[in-house]
Amino acid sequence: MQLRPFRLERYYDTREFAAPYMMSASDCETWTVAELTALDPNAADRLLALSLGYTPTTGHPDLRAQIASLYGQVQPEEVIVHAGAEEAVFTFMNAVLERGDHVIVHHPAYQSLAEIPRSLGCDVTPWATSAARGWALDPDDLRHAIRPSTRAIVINVPHSPTGWLPPAATLDAIVSIARDHEIVLFSDEVYRGLEYDDRDRLPTVVDAYEHGVSLGVMSKAYGLAGLRIGWLATHSPALARRVCQVKDYTTICSSAPSEYLATIALAHRAEVLSRNVGIIRGNLELLRSFLNARLTQFSWVPPRAGPVAFVEPARVTDVEGYCDMVLERAGVLLLPGTVFDEASRAVRVGFGRRSFPKALDRFAAVVDSV
Ligand SMILES: Cc1ncc(COP(=O)(O)O)c(C=O)c1O
């Protein structure tokens, strides 16, 4: 297995905790342990009394039950808890794919969705989207890409870095193509719950399709990235077993305090989500006004869900140099789109945090002075 560097992580490695103003993160405003435990009158005491032994590989039963309740038709036994979504991507790909398999992957997207299959010796077909097409996946492209050796189709909805969310008919078409060929459909749904209009929320793929696998996490919508709790939901006991066999070689089990805190957050999810969606909605309006006032300087396809947008500064050919310049002059950290696609001329803007208005002001000052 030959993994190439994870461009996004390498970019953030030297900058994320040094930059005064993070304006490209894909997670929402976080919580302190005190804020989280205050959601439940007994939580702080229970946390202090918690044993710090191993937990079950599949996850603590209370946490699995909370996660299962996020879905329509998923039982707690169909959930496998992981250390973040990242570990779950790794175990899923290793459990399902073999050298020579063909995999179709949403592009551009989070690098590990394509990189892990590639590193396993799979033949990866990028399912390409573009700003000109509103970042939409075209089901006809999928139909044409399928081969007898296609083992998995991988999508990310709602999508990073663009905030694209398909209409229900598009997701139906994708499911029906996967079903016609009995191909596993892996759906990275880590931004689910952050739709700006609740009526736009799509069914999860594990609910919509018997061979669907849904990926979820506490990091994004819940703002709890530091817990490192993610999960897979699948109706296939055989797949779940193989995933656990891989997990035996990664983390074996998740951290007990993290599992407990994730359970509290999910038990109070309405409150956690509504705070974060409120922050996002307010910040998105600021971003919209900023861009509308500078129509000749930037273009974008407005996002429909999630805390990120993909914004293209006009006449910029070296987007990495542009991000360096903004960081140097304003202390504002953008993310060059090249970490998702080498040809990109866009930057990812993240507006899930309370610091966004201040960061945007500083960015505006630089943009308006050049
Ligand atoms: C689309 C997508 N999937 C998976 C992940 C991994 O999530 P985590 O860092 O919580 O493991 C990310 C993180 O940025 C992401 O954007």
Short mmCIF file of C-alpha atoms and ligand atoms in Angstrom, two decimals:
data_model
loop_
_atom_site.label_atom_id
_atom_site.label_comp_id
_atom_site.label_asym_id
_atom_site.label_seq_id
_atom_site.Cartn_x
_atom_site.Cartn_y
_atom_site.Cartn_z
CA MET A 1 0.00 0.00 0.00
CA GLN A 2 1.61 3.24 -1.17
CA LEU A 3 -0.23 6.26 0.20
CA ARG A 4 0.60 9.60 -1.38
CA PRO A 5 0.70 12.67 0.90
CA PHE A 6 -2.74 13.94 1.92
CA ARG A 7 -2.56 17.40 0.35
CA LEU A 8 -5.18 19.05 2.58
CA GLU A 9 -3.59 17.76 5.78
CA ARG A 10 -0.08 18.68 4.65
CA TYR A 11 -1.30 22.20 3.76
CA TYR A 12 -2.93 22.70 7.15
CA ASP A 13 -0.10 21.01 9.05
CA THR A 14 2.09 24.10 9.27
CA ARG A 15 -0.68 26.69 9.08
CA GLU A 16 -3.88 25.60 10.87
CA PHE A 17 -2.76 26.32 14.42
CA ALA A 18 -0.45 29.20 13.52
CA ALA A 19 -2.80 31.36 11.40
CA PRO A 20 -4.60 34.07 13.40
CA TYR A 21 -7.86 33.68 11.42
CA MET A 22 -8.99 30.28 10.16
CA MET A 23 -11.43 30.95 7.31
CA SER A 24 -11.48 27.60 5.50
CA ALA A 25 -12.27 24.93 8.10
CA SER A 26 -14.97 22.40 7.32
CA ASP A 27 -16.06 21.85 10.91
CA CYS A 28 -18.49 23.94 12.92
CA GLU A 29 -17.87 25.93 16.09
CA THR A 30 -16.78 23.49 18.74
CA TRP A 31 -17.90 22.87 22.32
CA THR A 32 -16.01 22.61 25.58
CA VAL A 33 -16.39 19.53 27.77
CA ALA A 34 -18.14 21.80 30.31
CA GLU A 35 -20.67 23.06 27.72
CA LEU A 36 -21.37 19.56 26.49
CA THR A 37 -21.81 17.98 29.90
CA ALA A 38 -24.08 20.88 30.91
CA LEU A 39 -26.61 19.52 28.40
CA ASP A 40 -27.40 16.64 30.75
CA PRO A 41 -27.67 17.03 34.57
CA ASN A 42 -25.79 13.77 35.32
CA ALA A 43 -23.23 13.89 32.55
CA ALA A 44 -20.30 15.52 34.36
CA ASP A 45 -20.46 13.03 37.24
CA ARG A 46 -20.77 10.08 34.87
CA LEU A 47 -17.80 11.30 32.87
CA LEU A 48 -15.67 11.47 36.02
CA ALA A 49 -16.76 7.96 37.03
CA LEU A 50 -16.06 6.47 33.61
CA SER A 51 -13.56 3.58 33.40
CA LEU A 52 -10.81 4.07 30.92
CA GLY A 53 -10.61 0.52 29.64
CA TYR A 54 -11.12 -0.75 26.12
CA THR A 55 -14.60 -0.45 24.66
CA PRO A 56 -16.17 -2.91 22.17
CA THR A 57 -14.63 -2.75 18.70
CA THR A 58 -18.03 -1.96 17.22
CA GLY A 59 -18.58 0.86 19.75
CA HIS A 60 -20.33 1.31 23.10
CA PRO A 61 -23.93 0.01 22.86
CA ASP A 62 -25.42 3.35 24.03
CA LEU A 63 -23.54 5.22 21.34
CA ARG A 64 -24.53 2.72 18.65
CA ALA A 65 -28.15 3.09 19.69
CA GLN A 66 -27.96 6.89 19.46
CA ILE A 67 -26.31 6.69 16.05
CA ALA A 68 -28.86 4.17 14.76
CA SER A 69 -31.64 6.56 15.75
CA LEU A 70 -30.28 9.08 13.22
CA TYR A 71 -31.48 6.74 10.47
CA GLY A 72 -34.87 5.37 9.48
CA GLN A 73 -34.11 1.66 9.14
CA VAL A 74 -30.78 1.07 10.88
CA GLN A 75 -30.39 -1.16 13.92
CA PRO A 76 -27.66 -0.50 16.52
CA GLU A 77 -25.92 -3.75 15.41
CA GLU A 78 -25.59 -2.23 11.93
CA VAL A 79 -23.42 0.63 13.19
CA ILE A 80 -19.64 0.39 13.60
CA VAL A 81 -18.05 3.21 15.54
CA HIS A 82 -14.65 4.48 14.39
CA ALA A 83 -11.98 7.00 15.28
CA GLY A 84 -13.37 9.77 13.07
CA ALA A 85 -14.71 9.44 9.57
CA GLU A 86 -11.19 9.08 8.29
CA GLU A 87 -10.66 5.71 9.94
CA ALA A 88 -14.03 4.53 8.65
CA VAL A 89 -13.08 5.43 5.07
CA PHE A 90 -9.89 3.42 5.53
CA THR A 91 -11.53 0.33 7.03
CA PHE A 92 -14.38 0.33 4.49
CA MET A 93 -12.04 0.56 1.49
CA ASN A 94 -9.72 -2.10 2.89
CA ALA A 95 -12.62 -4.39 3.73
CA VAL A 96 -14.31 -4.18 0.33
CA LEU A 97 -11.66 -3.58 -2.31
CA GLU A 98 -8.92 -5.64 -3.86
CA ARG A 99 -6.17 -4.90 -6.34
CA GLY A 100 -7.65 -4.60 -9.85
CA ASP A 101 -11.14 -3.60 -8.69
CA HIS A 102 -12.74 -0.64 -10.38
CA VAL A 103 -14.08 2.19 -8.22
CA ILE A 104 -15.98 5.33 -9.30
CA VAL A 105 -15.34 8.32 -7.04
CA HIS A 106 -16.96 11.77 -6.84
CA HIS A 107 -14.43 14.40 -7.98
CA PRO A 108 -13.22 16.78 -6.67
CA ALA A 109 -13.66 15.45 -3.14
CA TYR A 110 -11.95 14.60 0.12
CA GLN A 111 -8.68 13.00 -1.00
CA SER A 112 -8.88 9.74 0.95
CA LEU A 113 -12.07 8.73 -0.88
CA ALA A 114 -10.00 8.22 -4.03
CA GLU A 115 -6.49 7.85 -2.59
CA ILE A 116 -7.12 4.80 -0.43
CA PRO A 117 -8.64 2.77 -3.29
CA ARG A 118 -5.77 3.90 -5.54
CA SER A 119 -3.21 2.86 -2.94
CA LEU A 120 -4.84 -0.58 -2.78
CA GLY A 121 -4.20 -1.05 -6.48
CA CYS A 122 -7.73 -0.25 -7.64
CA ASP A 123 -8.52 1.45 -10.90
CA VAL A 124 -10.19 4.71 -9.88
CA THR A 125 -12.45 6.61 -12.28
CA PRO A 126 -13.08 10.17 -11.10
CA TRP A 127 -16.77 11.07 -11.47
CA ALA A 128 -16.07 14.64 -12.47
CA THR A 129 -18.09 17.72 -11.64
CA SER A 130 -17.41 21.36 -12.50
CA ALA A 131 -18.47 24.86 -11.55
CA ALA A 132 -19.94 25.25 -15.05
CA ARG A 133 -22.35 22.40 -14.22
CA GLY A 134 -23.12 23.77 -10.76
CA TRP A 135 -20.90 21.04 -9.25
CA ALA A 136 -23.65 18.52 -9.97
CA LEU A 137 -23.00 14.80 -10.45
CA ASP A 138 -24.53 13.60 -13.70
CA PRO A 139 -26.04 10.09 -13.36
CA ASP A 140 -25.43 9.53 -17.10
CA ASP A 141 -21.69 9.78 -16.44
CA LEU A 142 -22.08 7.08 -13.82
CA ARG A 143 -24.00 4.81 -16.21
CA HIS A 144 -21.19 5.11 -18.77
CA ALA A 145 -18.40 4.59 -16.22
CA ILE A 146 -19.65 1.27 -14.81
CA ARG A 147 -17.68 -1.82 -15.82
CA PRO A 148 -18.03 -5.49 -14.90
CA SER A 149 -15.18 -4.95 -12.41
CA THR A 150 -16.81 -1.96 -10.65
CA ARG A 151 -16.93 -2.82 -6.92
CA ALA A 152 -17.93 0.50 -5.38
CA ILE A 153 -19.38 3.91 -6.19
CA VAL A 154 -18.30 6.66 -3.80
CA ILE A 155 -20.15 9.94 -3.34
CA ASN A 156 -19.99 12.82 -0.86
CA VAL A 157 -23.34 14.52 -0.18
CA PRO A 158 -23.62 17.25 1.07
CA HIS A 159 -20.32 17.94 -0.62
CA SER A 160 -17.03 19.52 0.39
CA PRO A 161 -15.55 21.79 -0.94
CA THR A 162 -18.60 23.05 -2.88
CA GLY A 163 -21.66 22.72 -0.60
CA TRP A 164 -23.47 20.95 -3.44
CA LEU A 165 -26.53 18.96 -2.45
CA PRO A 166 -28.33 16.97 -5.14
CA PRO A 167 -32.06 17.14 -5.71
CA ALA A 168 -33.77 13.97 -4.43
CA ALA A 169 -34.29 12.78 -8.03
CA THR A 170 -30.54 12.74 -8.66
CA LEU A 171 -29.87 10.66 -5.56
CA ASP A 172 -32.70 8.31 -6.60
CA ALA A 173 -31.11 7.92 -10.03
CA ILE A 174 -27.71 7.14 -8.50
CA VAL A 175 -29.24 4.54 -6.18
CA SER A 176 -31.16 2.94 -9.00
CA ILE A 177 -28.05 2.65 -11.20
CA ALA A 178 -26.11 1.09 -8.30
CA ARG A 179 -29.02 -1.28 -7.65
CA ASP A 180 -29.25 -2.37 -11.30
CA HIS A 181 -25.64 -3.53 -11.04
CA GLU A 182 -25.72 -4.55 -7.34
CA ILE A 183 -22.74 -2.31 -6.64
CA VAL A 184 -21.99 -1.03 -3.15
CA LEU A 185 -22.76 2.70 -2.89
CA PHE A 186 -20.60 4.40 -0.26
CA SER A 187 -21.98 7.77 0.75
CA ASP A 188 -19.87 10.17 2.77
CA GLU A 189 -22.60 12.04 4.64
CA VAL A 190 -20.43 13.84 7.17
CA TYR A 191 -22.14 17.19 6.43
CA ARG A 192 -25.65 15.81 6.79
CA GLY A 193 -27.78 17.88 9.16
CA LEU A 194 -26.32 21.14 7.84
CA GLU A 195 -28.87 21.73 5.07
CA TYR A 196 -29.90 25.41 5.11
CA ASP A 197 -33.50 24.41 4.47
CA ASP A 198 -34.60 21.28 6.37
CA ARG A 199 -36.82 20.30 3.44
CA ASP A 200 -33.68 19.72 1.36
CA ARG A 201 -32.39 16.96 3.66
CA LEU A 202 -32.00 13.77 1.64
CA PRO A 203 -32.57 10.21 2.79
CA THR A 204 -29.35 8.53 3.82
CA VAL A 205 -27.96 6.00 1.38
CA VAL A 206 -28.11 3.19 3.95
CA ASP A 207 -31.85 3.86 4.27
CA ALA A 208 -32.39 4.20 0.54
CA TYR A 209 -30.46 1.18 -0.70
CA GLU A 210 -29.84 -2.33 0.60
CA HIS A 211 -26.20 -2.19 -0.55
CA GLY A 212 -25.77 1.39 0.63
CA VAL A 213 -23.18 2.31 3.25
CA SER A 214 -23.44 5.64 5.06
CA LEU A 215 -20.52 7.44 6.67
CA GLY A 216 -21.19 9.84 9.54
CA VAL A 217 -19.11 11.75 12.07
CA MET A 218 -19.28 14.02 15.12
CA SER A 219 -16.74 16.47 13.65
CA LYS A 220 -18.72 18.57 11.24
CA ALA A 221 -22.39 19.25 11.98
CA TYR A 222 -21.87 18.67 15.72
CA GLY A 223 -18.58 20.62 15.91
CA LEU A 224 -16.87 17.85 17.90
CA ALA A 225 -13.88 16.95 15.74
CA GLY A 226 -11.62 16.46 18.76
CA LEU A 227 -13.71 13.51 19.95
CA ARG A 228 -12.58 11.59 16.84
CA ILE A 229 -15.83 9.66 16.64
CA GLY A 230 -17.20 8.58 13.29
CA TRP A 231 -19.17 5.58 12.08
CA LEU A 232 -20.29 3.35 9.26
CA ALA A 233 -23.88 2.16 8.91
CA THR A 234 -24.43 -0.92 6.76
CA HIS A 235 -27.09 -3.62 6.41
CA SER A 236 -24.47 -6.20 5.49
CA PRO A 237 -23.27 -8.31 8.46
CA ALA A 238 -20.48 -9.70 6.25
CA LEU A 239 -19.24 -6.22 5.42
CA ALA A 240 -19.47 -5.17 9.08
CA ARG A 241 -17.39 -8.21 10.05
CA ARG A 242 -14.70 -7.45 7.49
CA VAL A 243 -14.59 -3.80 8.59
CA CYS A 244 -14.02 -4.91 12.21
CA GLN A 245 -11.23 -7.23 11.07
CA VAL A 246 -9.48 -4.24 9.51
CA LYS A 247 -10.19 -2.09 12.56
CA ASP A 248 -8.34 -4.67 14.68
CA TYR A 249 -5.22 -3.39 12.93
CA THR A 250 -5.95 0.34 13.25
CA THR A 251 -7.45 1.42 16.59
CA ILE A 252 -9.23 -1.75 17.86
CA CYS A 253 -11.76 0.51 19.58
CA SER A 254 -12.53 4.17 20.11
CA SER A 255 -11.76 6.20 23.23
CA ALA A 256 -14.22 5.67 26.10
CA PRO A 257 -14.55 9.36 27.10
CA SER A 258 -15.09 10.32 23.48
CA GLU A 259 -17.77 7.68 23.05
CA TYR A 260 -19.49 8.93 26.18
CA LEU A 261 -19.39 12.60 25.14
CA ALA A 262 -20.60 11.72 21.65
CA THR A 263 -23.52 9.86 23.20
CA ILE A 264 -24.44 12.97 25.22
CA ALA A 265 -24.18 15.21 22.15
CA LEU A 266 -26.38 12.90 20.06
CA ALA A 267 -28.95 12.59 22.83
CA HIS A 268 -29.18 16.42 22.68
CA ARG A 269 -28.66 16.73 18.97
CA ALA A 270 -31.51 19.14 18.29
CA GLU A 271 -29.82 21.73 20.50
CA VAL A 272 -26.31 21.04 19.20
CA LEU A 273 -27.34 21.18 15.56
CA SER A 274 -29.57 24.21 15.85
CA ARG A 275 -26.77 26.26 17.41
CA ASN A 276 -24.42 25.33 14.55
CA VAL A 277 -26.93 25.78 11.75
CA GLY A 278 -27.70 29.22 13.24
CA ILE A 279 -24.03 30.20 13.09
CA ILE A 280 -23.74 28.93 9.52
CA ARG A 281 -26.84 30.72 8.28
CA GLY A 282 -25.69 34.06 9.71
CA ASN A 283 -22.16 33.68 8.32
CA LEU A 284 -23.39 32.57 4.90
CA GLU A 285 -25.41 35.78 4.57
CA LEU A 286 -22.27 37.79 5.34
CA LEU A 287 -20.35 35.82 2.72
CA ARG A 288 -23.15 36.31 0.17
CA SER A 289 -23.19 40.09 0.74
CA PHE A 290 -19.41 40.21 0.52
CA LEU A 291 -19.42 38.36 -2.83
CA ASN A 292 -22.43 40.22 -4.23
CA ALA A 293 -20.61 43.48 -3.61
CA ARG A 294 -17.63 42.18 -5.61
CA LEU A 295 -19.18 40.43 -8.58
CA THR A 296 -16.28 41.18 -10.90
CA GLN A 297 -13.73 39.89 -8.40
CA PHE A 298 -15.18 36.49 -7.47
CA SER A 299 -17.45 33.78 -8.82
CA TRP A 300 -19.11 30.93 -6.94
CA VAL A 301 -21.99 28.48 -7.00
CA PRO A 302 -23.80 29.22 -3.72
CA PRO A 303 -23.78 26.16 -1.46
CA ARG A 304 -27.02 24.51 -0.26
CA ALA A 305 -25.65 22.71 2.77
CA GLY A 306 -22.59 22.56 4.99
CA PRO A 307 -20.06 25.05 6.30
CA VAL A 308 -17.93 25.48 3.14
CA ALA A 309 -18.10 27.18 -0.25
CA PHE A 310 -15.80 27.01 -3.24
CA VAL A 311 -15.06 30.56 -4.39
CA GLU A 312 -13.00 31.51 -7.44
CA PRO A 313 -11.08 34.79 -7.36
CA ALA A 314 -11.06 36.32 -10.87
CA ARG A 315 -7.83 36.45 -12.86
CA VAL A 316 -5.89 34.34 -10.36
CA THR A 317 -3.88 31.59 -12.00
CA ASP A 318 -1.72 30.66 -9.00
CA VAL A 319 -4.27 30.00 -6.28
CA GLU A 320 -1.66 28.73 -3.82
CA GLY A 321 0.27 32.01 -4.19
CA TYR A 322 -3.02 33.86 -3.68
CA CYS A 323 -3.67 31.99 -0.41
CA ASP A 324 -0.10 32.71 0.75
CA MET A 325 -0.60 36.39 -0.01
CA VAL A 326 -3.90 36.51 1.95
CA LEU A 327 -2.33 34.69 4.89
CA GLU A 328 0.67 37.00 4.95
CA ARG A 329 -1.26 40.27 4.63
CA ALA A 330 -4.44 39.50 6.57
CA GLY A 331 -3.54 36.52 8.76
CA VAL A 332 -6.51 34.74 7.14
CA LEU A 333 -6.16 31.06 6.24
CA LEU A 334 -7.93 30.02 3.05
CA LEU A 335 -7.52 26.57 1.50
CA PRO A 336 -6.32 26.40 -2.12
CA GLY A 337 -8.58 24.25 -4.29
CA THR A 338 -5.45 22.55 -5.64
CA VAL A 339 -5.54 20.24 -2.61
CA PHE A 340 -8.71 18.77 -4.18
CA ASP A 341 -7.81 19.12 -7.84
CA GLU A 342 -4.46 20.27 -9.18
CA ALA A 343 -6.12 22.36 -11.91
CA SER A 344 -8.39 24.24 -9.51
CA ARG A 345 -8.37 28.02 -9.37
CA ALA A 346 -10.80 28.25 -6.46
CA VAL A 347 -10.35 28.55 -2.71
CA ARG A 348 -12.37 26.85 -0.01
CA VAL A 349 -14.01 29.26 2.38
CA GLY A 350 -15.26 27.86 5.70
CA PHE A 351 -17.98 29.73 7.56
CA GLY A 352 -18.92 27.37 10.38
CA ARG A 353 -17.20 29.26 13.18
CA ARG A 354 -18.00 32.32 15.25
CA SER A 355 -14.72 33.96 14.22
CA PHE A 356 -15.88 34.13 10.58
CA PRO A 357 -17.17 37.77 10.55
CA LYS A 358 -13.85 39.08 11.84
CA ALA A 359 -11.86 36.94 9.39
CA LEU A 360 -14.06 38.11 6.51
CA ASP A 361 -13.48 41.76 7.46
CA ARG A 362 -9.75 41.21 7.35
CA PHE A 363 -9.99 39.39 4.02
CA ALA A 364 -12.13 42.24 2.64
CA ALA A 365 -9.52 44.79 3.64
CA VAL A 366 -6.88 42.92 1.61
CA VAL A 367 -9.13 42.27 -1.37
CA ASP A 368 -10.26 45.89 -1.52
CA SER A 369 -6.71 47.23 -1.34
CA VAL A 370 -5.30 45.34 -4.36
C1 LIG B 1 -15.95 14.82 3.11
C2 LIG B 1 -15.16 14.41 4.30
N1 LIG B 1 -15.13 13.13 4.66
C3 LIG B 1 -14.42 12.70 5.73
C4 LIG B 1 -13.72 13.59 6.49
C5 LIG B 1 -12.92 13.09 7.69
O1 LIG B 1 -13.54 13.50 8.87
P1 LIG B 1 -12.76 13.39 10.25
O2 LIG B 1 -11.65 14.37 10.18
O3 LIG B 1 -13.73 13.79 11.27
O4 LIG B 1 -12.29 11.99 10.41
C6 LIG B 1 -13.70 14.95 6.15
C7 LIG B 1 -12.92 15.92 6.96
O5 LIG B 1 -12.64 17.02 6.56
C8 LIG B 1 -14.46 15.37 5.03
O6 LIG B 1 -14.51 16.66 4.66
#
